[in-house]
mmCIF file of C-alpha atoms and ligand atoms in Angstrom:
data_model
loop_
_atom_site.group_PDB
_atom_site.id
_atom_site.type_symbol
_atom_site.label_atom_id
_atom_site.label_comp_id
_atom_site.label_asym_id
_atom_site.label_seq_id
_atom_site.Cartn_x
_atom_site.Cartn_y
_atom_site.Cartn_z
ATOM 1 C CA MET A 12 0.090 -0.294 0.195
ATOM 2 C CA SER A 13 1.531 3.351 -1.054
ATOM 3 C CA GLN A 14 2.226 6.045 1.906
ATOM 4 C CA PRO A 15 -0.362 8.742 2.400
ATOM 5 C CA ASP A 16 1.624 11.965 1.480
ATOM 6 C CA LYS A 17 2.080 13.641 4.602
ATOM 7 C CA ARG A 18 2.753 17.264 3.289
ATOM 8 C CA ALA A 19 -0.194 17.259 1.056
ATOM 9 C CA LEU A 20 -2.563 15.939 4.438
ATOM 10 C CA LEU A 21 -0.598 18.867 6.688
ATOM 11 C CA ALA A 22 -1.384 21.399 3.883
ATOM 12 C CA GLU A 23 -5.166 20.393 3.753
ATOM 13 C CA GLY A 24 -5.411 20.614 7.697
ATOM 14 C CA LEU A 25 -3.549 23.902 7.919
ATOM 15 C CA ALA A 26 -5.771 25.375 5.058
ATOM 16 C CA LEU A 27 -8.857 24.736 7.230
ATOM 17 C CA GLY A 28 -7.292 26.055 9.979
ATOM 18 C CA GLU A 29 -6.609 22.682 12.361
ATOM 19 C CA GLU A 30 -4.255 23.258 15.485
ATOM 20 C CA ASP A 31 -1.829 20.797 16.299
ATOM 21 C CA ALA A 32 -4.211 18.209 17.596
ATOM 22 C CA ALA A 33 -6.507 17.940 14.902
ATOM 23 C CA LEU A 34 -3.518 17.706 12.592
ATOM 24 C CA HIS A 35 -1.728 14.896 14.571
ATOM 25 C CA ALA A 36 -5.394 13.235 14.502
ATOM 26 C CA ARG A 37 -5.287 13.703 10.567
ATOM 27 C CA LEU A 38 -2.006 12.169 10.168
ATOM 28 C CA VAL A 39 -2.917 9.107 12.483
ATOM 29 C CA GLY A 40 -6.376 8.751 10.879
ATOM 30 C CA ALA A 41 -4.397 8.181 7.514
ATOM 31 C CA GLY A 42 -2.413 5.622 8.657
ATOM 32 C CA ILE A 43 0.901 7.432 9.767
ATOM 33 C CA SER A 44 2.533 6.204 13.210
ATOM 34 C CA ALA A 45 2.224 8.599 15.978
ATOM 35 C CA ALA A 46 5.454 9.413 16.556
ATOM 36 C CA SER A 47 6.205 10.482 12.648
ATOM 37 C CA ALA A 48 3.057 12.553 13.030
ATOM 38 C CA LYS A 49 4.336 14.397 16.025
ATOM 39 C CA TYR A 50 7.949 14.693 14.245
ATOM 40 C CA GLU A 51 6.323 16.163 11.098
ATOM 41 C CA ILE A 52 3.998 18.719 13.456
ATOM 42 C CA ASP A 53 7.023 19.890 15.471
ATOM 43 C CA ARG A 54 8.744 20.628 12.003
ATOM 44 C CA LEU A 55 5.894 22.864 11.147
ATOM 45 C CA GLY A 56 7.001 25.401 13.500
ATOM 46 C CA LYS A 57 10.254 26.352 11.625
ATOM 47 C CA ASP A 58 8.349 25.993 8.222
ATOM 48 C CA PRO A 59 7.616 29.425 6.626
ATOM 49 C CA MET A 60 4.856 28.104 4.169
ATOM 50 C CA ALA A 61 3.179 26.425 7.142
ATOM 51 C CA ALA A 62 2.898 29.801 8.833
ATOM 52 C CA MET A 63 1.670 31.730 5.569
ATOM 53 C CA LEU A 64 -0.927 28.976 5.399
ATOM 54 C CA ARG A 65 -2.079 29.030 8.976
ATOM 55 C CA ARG A 66 -2.303 32.861 8.401
ATOM 56 C CA GLN A 67 -4.476 32.554 5.424
ATOM 57 C CA GLY A 68 -6.798 30.034 7.521
ATOM 58 C CA ALA A 69 -7.258 32.510 9.747
ATOM 59 C CA ARG A 70 -8.614 34.980 7.560
ATOM 60 C CA MET A 71 -10.603 32.964 5.871
ATOM 61 C CA ALA A 72 -12.064 32.005 9.186
ATOM 62 C CA LYS A 73 -12.316 35.863 9.960
ATOM 63 C CA GLN A 74 -14.235 35.768 6.521
ATOM 64 C CA GLY A 75 -16.577 33.107 7.631
ATOM 65 C CA TRP A 76 -17.709 35.055 10.468
ATOM 66 C CA LEU A 77 -18.231 38.128 8.591
ATOM 67 C CA LEU A 78 -20.624 36.138 6.285
ATOM 68 C CA ALA A 79 -22.156 34.360 9.088
ATOM 69 C CA ASN A 80 -23.381 37.674 10.267
ATOM 70 C CA GLN A 81 -24.860 38.582 7.303
ATOM 71 C CA GLN A 82 -27.100 35.340 7.413
ATOM 72 C CA ARG A 83 -28.086 36.026 11.019
ATOM 73 C CA LEU A 84 -29.053 39.896 9.879
ATOM 74 C CA ALA A 85 -30.954 38.187 6.855
ATOM 75 C CA PHE A 86 -32.751 35.675 9.327
ATOM 76 C CA GLU A 87 -33.595 38.541 11.925
ATOM 77 C CA ALA A 88 -35.175 40.834 9.095
ATOM 78 C CA ASP A 89 -38.705 41.609 9.252
ATOM 79 C CA GLY A 90 -40.532 39.188 7.544
ATOM 80 C CA GLY A 91 -37.330 36.607 7.865
ATOM 81 C CA PHE A 92 -35.317 35.368 4.944
ATOM 82 C CA ALA A 93 -38.007 35.613 2.147
ATOM 83 C CA LEU A 94 -38.014 36.920 -1.482
ATOM 84 C CA ASP A 95 -40.093 40.228 -1.648
ATOM 85 C CA THR A 96 -42.620 40.849 -4.503
ATOM 86 C CA LEU A 97 -42.281 44.473 -6.006
ATOM 87 C CA ASN A 98 -45.172 45.664 -7.997
ATOM 88 C CA ARG A 99 -44.616 48.269 -10.202
ATOM 89 C CA PRO A 100 -41.786 49.664 -8.449
ATOM 90 C CA ASP A 101 -40.452 53.174 -8.088
ATOM 91 C CA ALA A 102 -37.150 53.269 -9.897
ATOM 92 C CA ASP A 103 -35.352 55.214 -6.719
ATOM 93 C CA PHE A 104 -37.073 52.810 -4.390
ATOM 94 C CA PHE A 105 -35.733 49.940 -6.158
ATOM 95 C CA TYR A 106 -32.270 50.828 -6.426
ATOM 96 C CA ARG A 107 -31.957 51.981 -3.156
ATOM 97 C CA HIS A 108 -33.686 48.607 -1.170
ATOM 98 C CA TYR A 109 -32.837 46.238 -3.776
ATOM 99 C CA TYR A 110 -29.798 47.141 -6.160
ATOM 100 C CA GLU A 111 -27.579 48.718 -4.025
ATOM 101 C CA ALA A 112 -28.674 46.662 -0.937
ATOM 102 C CA ASN A 113 -27.491 43.481 -3.221
ATOM 103 C CA ARG A 114 -31.153 42.111 -2.588
ATOM 104 C CA PRO A 115 -33.256 39.995 -5.122
ATOM 105 C CA ALA A 116 -36.968 40.531 -5.598
ATOM 106 C CA LYS A 117 -39.842 39.451 -7.938
ATOM 107 C CA LEU A 118 -41.228 42.306 -10.100
ATOM 108 C CA THR A 119 -44.363 42.396 -11.679
ATOM 109 C CA GLY A 120 -46.138 45.017 -13.699
ATOM 110 C CA ILE A 121 -42.850 45.757 -15.318
ATOM 111 C CA VAL A 122 -43.491 45.012 -19.014
ATOM 112 C CA ASP A 123 -47.526 44.820 -18.764
ATOM 113 C CA HIS A 124 -46.887 47.433 -22.054
ATOM 114 C CA TRP A 125 -44.946 44.690 -24.151
ATOM 115 C CA SER A 126 -46.949 43.271 -26.978
ATOM 116 C CA ALA A 127 -44.623 40.339 -26.808
ATOM 117 C CA LEU A 128 -47.039 39.060 -23.994
ATOM 118 C CA ARG A 129 -49.735 38.760 -26.316
ATOM 119 C CA ARG A 130 -48.076 38.385 -29.519
ATOM 120 C CA TRP A 131 -45.146 36.027 -29.111
ATOM 121 C CA SER A 132 -45.886 32.000 -30.056
ATOM 122 C CA LEU A 133 -44.257 29.417 -32.076
ATOM 123 C CA ASP A 134 -46.190 30.548 -34.981
ATOM 124 C CA HIS A 135 -45.276 34.208 -34.258
ATOM 125 C CA PHE A 136 -41.560 33.123 -34.710
ATOM 126 C CA ALA A 137 -41.761 31.248 -37.435
ATOM 127 C CA ALA A 138 -43.628 34.013 -39.446
ATOM 128 C CA VAL A 139 -41.040 37.244 -37.979
ATOM 129 C CA ALA A 140 -37.870 35.362 -38.307
ATOM 130 C CA GLY A 141 -38.160 31.687 -39.581
ATOM 131 C CA ASP A 142 -35.243 31.941 -42.160
ATOM 132 C CA ALA A 143 -32.692 33.515 -39.901
ATOM 133 C CA ALA A 144 -29.945 31.355 -38.875
ATOM 134 C CA VAL A 145 -29.654 31.224 -35.308
ATOM 135 C CA GLU A 146 -27.347 29.950 -32.758
ATOM 136 C CA ALA A 147 -28.474 27.682 -29.600
ATOM 137 C CA GLN A 148 -26.891 25.535 -26.973
ATOM 138 C CA VAL A 149 -27.634 21.606 -28.341
ATOM 139 C CA GLU A 150 -26.545 18.200 -27.335
ATOM 140 C CA ARG A 151 -26.318 19.325 -23.594
ATOM 141 C CA GLU A 152 -27.830 16.169 -22.194
ATOM 142 C CA ARG A 153 -24.799 13.932 -23.095
ATOM 143 C CA ASP A 154 -22.640 16.311 -21.204
ATOM 144 C CA PRO A 155 -22.972 16.802 -17.180
ATOM 145 C CA ASP A 156 -20.646 19.799 -18.081
ATOM 146 C CA TYR A 157 -22.611 21.559 -20.814
ATOM 147 C CA GLU A 158 -22.440 24.839 -19.274
ATOM 148 C CA LEU A 159 -19.041 24.972 -18.536
ATOM 149 C CA ALA A 160 -18.102 23.729 -22.103
ATOM 150 C CA LYS A 161 -20.868 25.899 -23.335
ATOM 151 C CA ASP A 162 -18.793 26.569 -26.548
ATOM 152 C CA ASP A 163 -18.494 22.918 -27.434
ATOM 153 C CA HIS A 164 -22.337 23.147 -27.712
ATOM 154 C CA ARG A 165 -23.124 26.030 -29.967
ATOM 155 C CA ARG A 166 -24.646 25.434 -33.188
ATOM 156 C CA LEU A 167 -26.210 27.272 -35.906
ATOM 157 C CA ILE A 168 -29.579 26.406 -36.935
ATOM 158 C CA ARG A 169 -32.173 27.637 -38.946
ATOM 159 C CA PHE A 170 -34.814 29.261 -36.453
ATOM 160 C CA GLY A 171 -37.886 27.775 -38.280
ATOM 161 C CA GLU A 172 -36.243 24.423 -37.514
ATOM 162 C CA LEU A 173 -35.636 25.180 -34.196
ATOM 163 C CA VAL A 174 -39.534 26.367 -33.659
ATOM 164 C CA ASP A 175 -41.013 22.972 -35.460
ATOM 165 C CA TRP A 176 -38.845 21.287 -32.967
ATOM 166 C CA LEU A 177 -40.431 22.964 -30.260
ATOM 167 C CA ARG A 178 -43.902 22.317 -31.649
ATOM 168 C CA LYS A 179 -43.491 18.537 -30.645
ATOM 169 C CA ASP A 180 -43.774 19.774 -27.189
ATOM 170 C CA GLU A 181 -41.447 17.283 -25.774
ATOM 171 C CA PRO A 182 -39.547 18.138 -22.091
ATOM 172 C CA SER A 183 -36.062 18.503 -22.982
ATOM 173 C CA ASN A 184 -32.502 19.815 -21.758
ATOM 174 C CA ASP A 185 -30.930 18.925 -25.059
ATOM 175 C CA ILE A 186 -31.457 22.416 -27.042
ATOM 176 C CA TYR A 187 -31.669 25.785 -25.605
ATOM 177 C CA LEU A 188 -31.442 29.195 -27.238
ATOM 178 C CA THR A 189 -29.547 31.340 -24.544
ATOM 179 C CA ALA A 190 -27.914 34.342 -23.654
ATOM 180 C CA TYR A 191 -24.898 33.202 -24.666
ATOM 181 C CA ASN A 192 -25.943 32.905 -28.087
ATOM 182 C CA SER A 193 -26.732 36.540 -28.371
ATOM 183 C CA GLY A 194 -23.637 37.513 -30.336
ATOM 184 C CA THR A 195 -25.383 35.627 -33.456
ATOM 185 C CA ASN A 196 -28.892 35.918 -32.483
ATOM 186 C CA ALA A 197 -29.354 39.616 -31.780
ATOM 187 C CA ALA A 198 -29.349 40.786 -35.305
ATOM 188 C CA ALA A 199 -30.948 37.445 -36.751
ATOM 189 C CA LEU A 200 -33.721 38.098 -34.295
ATOM 190 C CA GLY A 201 -34.005 41.688 -34.580
ATOM 191 C CA PRO A 202 -37.962 41.416 -35.717
ATOM 192 C CA LEU A 203 -38.449 40.386 -32.214
ATOM 193 C CA TRP A 204 -37.619 43.571 -30.685
ATOM 194 C CA ASP A 205 -40.588 45.477 -32.228
ATOM 195 C CA ASP A 206 -42.547 43.498 -29.668
ATOM 196 C CA LEU A 207 -40.742 44.832 -26.579
ATOM 197 C CA ALA A 208 -40.374 48.241 -25.231
ATOM 198 C CA PRO A 209 -38.227 49.932 -22.790
ATOM 199 C CA ILE A 210 -38.256 48.961 -19.040
ATOM 200 C CA ASP A 211 -38.945 51.694 -16.651
ATOM 201 C CA LEU A 212 -36.007 50.451 -14.381
ATOM 202 C CA LEU A 213 -33.460 50.081 -16.519
ATOM 203 C CA ASP A 214 -31.356 52.522 -18.644
ATOM 204 C CA ALA A 215 -33.726 53.935 -21.211
ATOM 205 C CA ARG A 216 -30.650 55.403 -23.239
ATOM 206 C CA GLY A 217 -29.100 52.255 -23.777
ATOM 207 C CA PRO A 218 -29.322 49.822 -27.163
ATOM 208 C CA ARG A 219 -31.844 47.187 -27.784
ATOM 209 C CA ASP A 220 -29.425 45.433 -25.501
ATOM 210 C CA GLY A 221 -30.960 42.463 -23.930
ATOM 211 C CA PHE A 222 -30.693 38.602 -24.426
ATOM 212 C CA PHE A 223 -33.564 36.082 -26.067
ATOM 213 C CA TRP A 224 -33.962 32.854 -24.138
ATOM 214 C CA LEU A 225 -35.918 30.300 -26.116
ATOM 215 C CA GLY A 226 -36.267 26.453 -24.803
ATOM 216 C CA PRO A 227 -38.472 23.707 -24.261
ATOM 217 C CA LYS A 228 -40.090 22.721 -20.975
ATOM 218 C CA GLY A 229 -37.278 21.127 -19.507
ATOM 219 C CA THR A 230 -34.341 23.125 -19.811
ATOM 220 C CA LEU A 231 -32.189 23.499 -17.048
ATOM 221 C CA THR A 232 -29.687 26.125 -16.194
ATOM 222 C CA PRO A 233 -27.725 24.861 -13.507
ATOM 223 C CA TRP A 234 -26.388 26.754 -10.273
ATOM 224 C CA HIS A 235 -24.094 29.654 -11.032
ATOM 225 C CA HIS A 236 -23.770 33.030 -10.208
ATOM 226 C CA ASP A 237 -23.594 35.877 -12.683
ATOM 227 C CA LEU A 238 -20.830 38.447 -12.991
ATOM 228 C CA THR A 239 -23.489 41.094 -13.270
ATOM 229 C CA ASN A 240 -26.770 42.580 -11.889
ATOM 230 C CA ASN A 241 -29.407 40.871 -13.923
ATOM 231 C CA LEU A 242 -32.950 41.255 -14.595
ATOM 232 C CA LEU A 243 -34.856 38.173 -15.853
ATOM 233 C CA VAL A 244 -38.223 38.561 -17.394
ATOM 234 C CA GLN A 245 -40.461 35.812 -18.661
ATOM 235 C CA VAL A 246 -42.595 36.437 -21.427
ATOM 236 C CA MET A 247 -43.861 32.783 -22.413
ATOM 237 C CA GLY A 248 -44.455 29.619 -20.221
ATOM 238 C CA ARG A 249 -43.293 29.411 -16.600
ATOM 239 C CA LYS A 250 -40.036 29.343 -14.834
ATOM 240 C CA ARG A 251 -38.871 27.923 -11.268
ATOM 241 C CA VAL A 252 -35.891 30.221 -10.164
ATOM 242 C CA ARG A 253 -34.097 28.760 -7.320
ATOM 243 C CA MET A 254 -31.513 31.514 -5.481
ATOM 244 C CA ALA A 255 -28.766 31.431 -2.648
ATOM 245 C CA PRO A 256 -27.152 34.148 -1.299
ATOM 246 C CA PRO A 257 -23.229 35.212 -1.738
ATOM 247 C CA TRP A 258 -22.944 34.964 2.032
ATOM 248 C CA ALA A 259 -23.774 30.974 2.069
ATOM 249 C CA PHE A 260 -20.810 31.132 -0.163
ATOM 250 C CA ALA A 261 -19.079 28.373 1.642
ATOM 251 C CA ARG A 262 -21.866 25.608 1.151
ATOM 252 C CA MET A 263 -22.019 26.382 -2.575
ATOM 253 C CA ARG A 264 -19.241 24.140 -3.827
ATOM 254 C CA ASN A 265 -17.847 26.651 -5.798
ATOM 255 C CA SER A 266 -14.946 24.851 -7.421
ATOM 256 C CA ARG A 267 -14.796 26.103 -10.933
ATOM 257 C CA HIS A 268 -15.598 29.713 -12.037
ATOM 258 C CA CYS A 269 -18.815 30.615 -11.257
ATOM 259 C CA PHE A 270 -20.621 27.567 -11.012
ATOM 260 C CA SER A 271 -21.580 25.680 -8.114
ATOM 261 C CA ASP A 272 -21.024 21.648 -7.823
ATOM 262 C CA TRP A 273 -24.543 21.430 -6.949
ATOM 263 C CA GLY A 274 -25.297 21.684 -10.580
ATOM 264 C CA ASN A 275 -28.775 20.731 -11.098
ATOM 265 C CA ASP A 276 -29.446 19.378 -7.506
ATOM 266 C CA ALA A 277 -33.203 20.660 -6.504
ATOM 267 C CA LEU A 278 -31.536 22.020 -3.384
ATOM 268 C CA PRO A 279 -34.971 22.709 -0.954
ATOM 269 C CA ALA A 280 -36.273 26.154 -0.573
ATOM 270 C CA GLY A 281 -35.785 27.136 3.082
ATOM 271 C CA PRO A 282 -33.028 28.130 5.627
ATOM 272 C CA GLY A 283 -30.849 25.424 4.830
ATOM 273 C CA ASP A 284 -28.193 23.694 7.138
ATOM 274 C CA GLU A 285 -24.505 23.299 7.842
ATOM 275 C CA THR A 286 -24.358 21.940 4.414
ATOM 276 C CA THR A 287 -26.799 23.332 2.336
ATOM 277 C CA PRO A 288 -27.107 26.989 1.810
ATOM 278 C CA PRO A 289 -30.268 28.769 2.676
ATOM 279 C CA VAL A 290 -32.480 28.978 -0.715
ATOM 280 C CA LEU A 291 -35.261 31.441 -2.058
ATOM 281 C CA GLU A 292 -37.703 29.834 -4.773
ATOM 282 C CA THR A 293 -40.187 31.302 -6.997
ATOM 283 C CA VAL A 294 -42.011 30.186 -10.166
ATOM 284 C CA LEU A 295 -42.254 33.401 -12.816
ATOM 285 C CA GLY A 296 -45.326 33.393 -14.793
ATOM 286 C CA PRO A 297 -45.651 35.688 -18.026
ATOM 287 C CA GLY A 298 -45.166 39.133 -17.401
ATOM 288 C CA GLU A 299 -42.935 38.168 -14.200
ATOM 289 C CA GLY A 300 -39.437 39.187 -13.874
ATOM 290 C CA ILE A 301 -37.025 38.623 -11.048
ATOM 291 C CA PHE A 302 -33.933 40.775 -9.918
ATOM 292 C CA LEU A 303 -30.826 38.817 -9.779
ATOM 293 C CA PRO A 304 -28.057 40.273 -7.687
ATOM 294 C CA VAL A 305 -24.622 40.430 -8.775
ATOM 295 C CA GLY A 306 -23.206 37.283 -6.645
ATOM 296 C CA TRP A 307 -26.447 35.863 -5.795
ATOM 297 C CA TRP A 308 -26.366 31.763 -6.797
ATOM 298 C CA HIS A 309 -29.289 30.477 -9.178
ATOM 299 C CA GLN A 310 -30.655 27.477 -10.400
ATOM 300 C CA VAL A 311 -33.575 27.995 -13.490
ATOM 301 C CA GLU A 312 -35.941 25.376 -14.610
ATOM 302 C CA ALA A 313 -38.447 25.964 -17.640
ATOM 303 C CA LEU A 314 -41.760 24.187 -16.369
ATOM 304 C CA ASP A 315 -43.003 25.063 -19.867
ATOM 305 C CA LEU A 316 -42.229 25.976 -23.152
ATOM 306 C CA SER A 317 -40.609 29.134 -22.277
ATOM 307 C CA ALA A 318 -39.326 32.438 -23.786
ATOM 308 C CA SER A 319 -37.582 35.202 -21.673
ATOM 309 C CA MET A 320 -35.451 37.975 -22.176
ATOM 310 C CA SER A 321 -32.832 39.394 -19.750
ATOM 311 C CA PHE A 322 -31.381 42.666 -19.112
ATOM 312 C CA THR A 323 -28.266 44.187 -17.612
ATOM 313 C CA SER A 324 -28.478 47.689 -18.371
ATOM 314 C CA PHE A 325 -29.136 49.095 -15.157
ATOM 315 C CA ARG A 326 -29.114 52.956 -14.170
ATOM 316 C CA ARG A 327 -25.839 52.126 -12.763
ATOM 317 C CA PRO A 328 -22.126 50.681 -14.160
ATOM 318 C CA ASN A 329 -23.003 47.407 -13.538
ATOM 319 C CA ALA A 330 -19.135 46.278 -14.412
ATOM 320 C CA HIS A 331 -18.373 43.686 -11.991
ATOM 321 C CA VAL A 332 -17.168 41.408 -14.431
ATOM 322 C CA GLU A 333 -14.232 43.603 -15.452
ATOM 323 C CA ASP A 334 -12.209 42.994 -12.703
ATOM 324 C CA TYR A 335 -13.228 39.287 -11.796
ATOM 325 C CA ALA A 336 -10.101 37.906 -13.204
ATOM 326 C CA SER A 337 -7.646 40.578 -11.613
ATOM 327 C CA TRP A 338 -9.354 39.082 -8.493
ATOM 328 C CA GLY A 339 -7.496 35.566 -9.242
ATOM 329 C CA VAL A 340 -10.860 33.850 -8.378
ATOM 330 C CA LEU A 341 -11.275 30.209 -9.248
HETATM 331 O O1 LIG B 428 -33.560 31.401 -17.583
HETATM 332 C C1 LIG B 428 -32.352 30.668 -17.426
HETATM 333 O O2 LIG B 428 -32.346 29.375 -18.119
HETATM 334 C C2 LIG B 428 -31.322 30.943 -16.817
HETATM 335 C C3 LIG B 428 -31.018 32.302 -16.658
HETATM 336 C C4 LIG B 428 -29.789 33.121 -15.904
HETATM 337 O O3 LIG B 428 -29.710 32.157 -15.011
HETATM 338 C C5 LIG B 428 -29.203 33.775 -16.059
HETATM 339 O O4 LIG B 428 -29.947 35.268 -16.495
HETATM 340 O O5 LIG B 428 -28.118 34.107 -15.405
#
């Protein structure tokens, strides 16, 4: 049997903030003799890398305490940890109490003036843009990492062909026209913009800069957080949205970029526990939207054939993505 790597075991324990007794138990638990474990731990006293790992572990623990305070405050708030619904919110009120407070909200009455709510259907899509070449995400079901490997799943397809496929009304997560495909689709689907109109909460001076989403019942966008504040608006069908706060970071199993290893797991709505995050859940129907603040984790499932729009053109810079890489994040 191969010897366990003592240095790797120690590094892991130090990064977790373990004291000498716990480090000793870790080594012995891995099959190392008590004497050898003691020798290794005594050596750590003179090791600058171990000292630095201890300091980093302590800093992480302090950050954990700060985030736990956020949870306490959120749970003690009037109404508890809950998702507010705002009907036709005043923009100043929305920015002050939700956008700037990094707090999600369900929004109603914000797109009642969109003719898309009455006009959008598969027949309408085929009539106004059936011949356009659009890009969609395809063959998602064969790949558990279809979101991380987004680029491998991009395909050009005639919009009319996608519409015909959707007419079968079969639940599927295999094909989905998403915001990620907007580079190609914004122009191709230009006629659909005539069915939309400015949203009062957003920056009215911006160009037509929303993102179009179209897919069958059953599309699943796995747990992730965005790098911007985001407004998701439902036009056709319903979507279930689950959200978890940024302060639940330690329970979000974030090992790659902005994705959570919880993937498509149906984390239950409620306060969470030591290993699972607190989760807010809602179902968006046509004409309803949700404000997804930057850093909030979310997972979205289409409960019906679904068309949505999303927007990032708020009346604030919303440029959090620009310095993301410079933080040296995952
Ligand atoms: O509607 C969806 O499937 C996903 C929306 C989403 O996650 C986003 O806009 O960040």
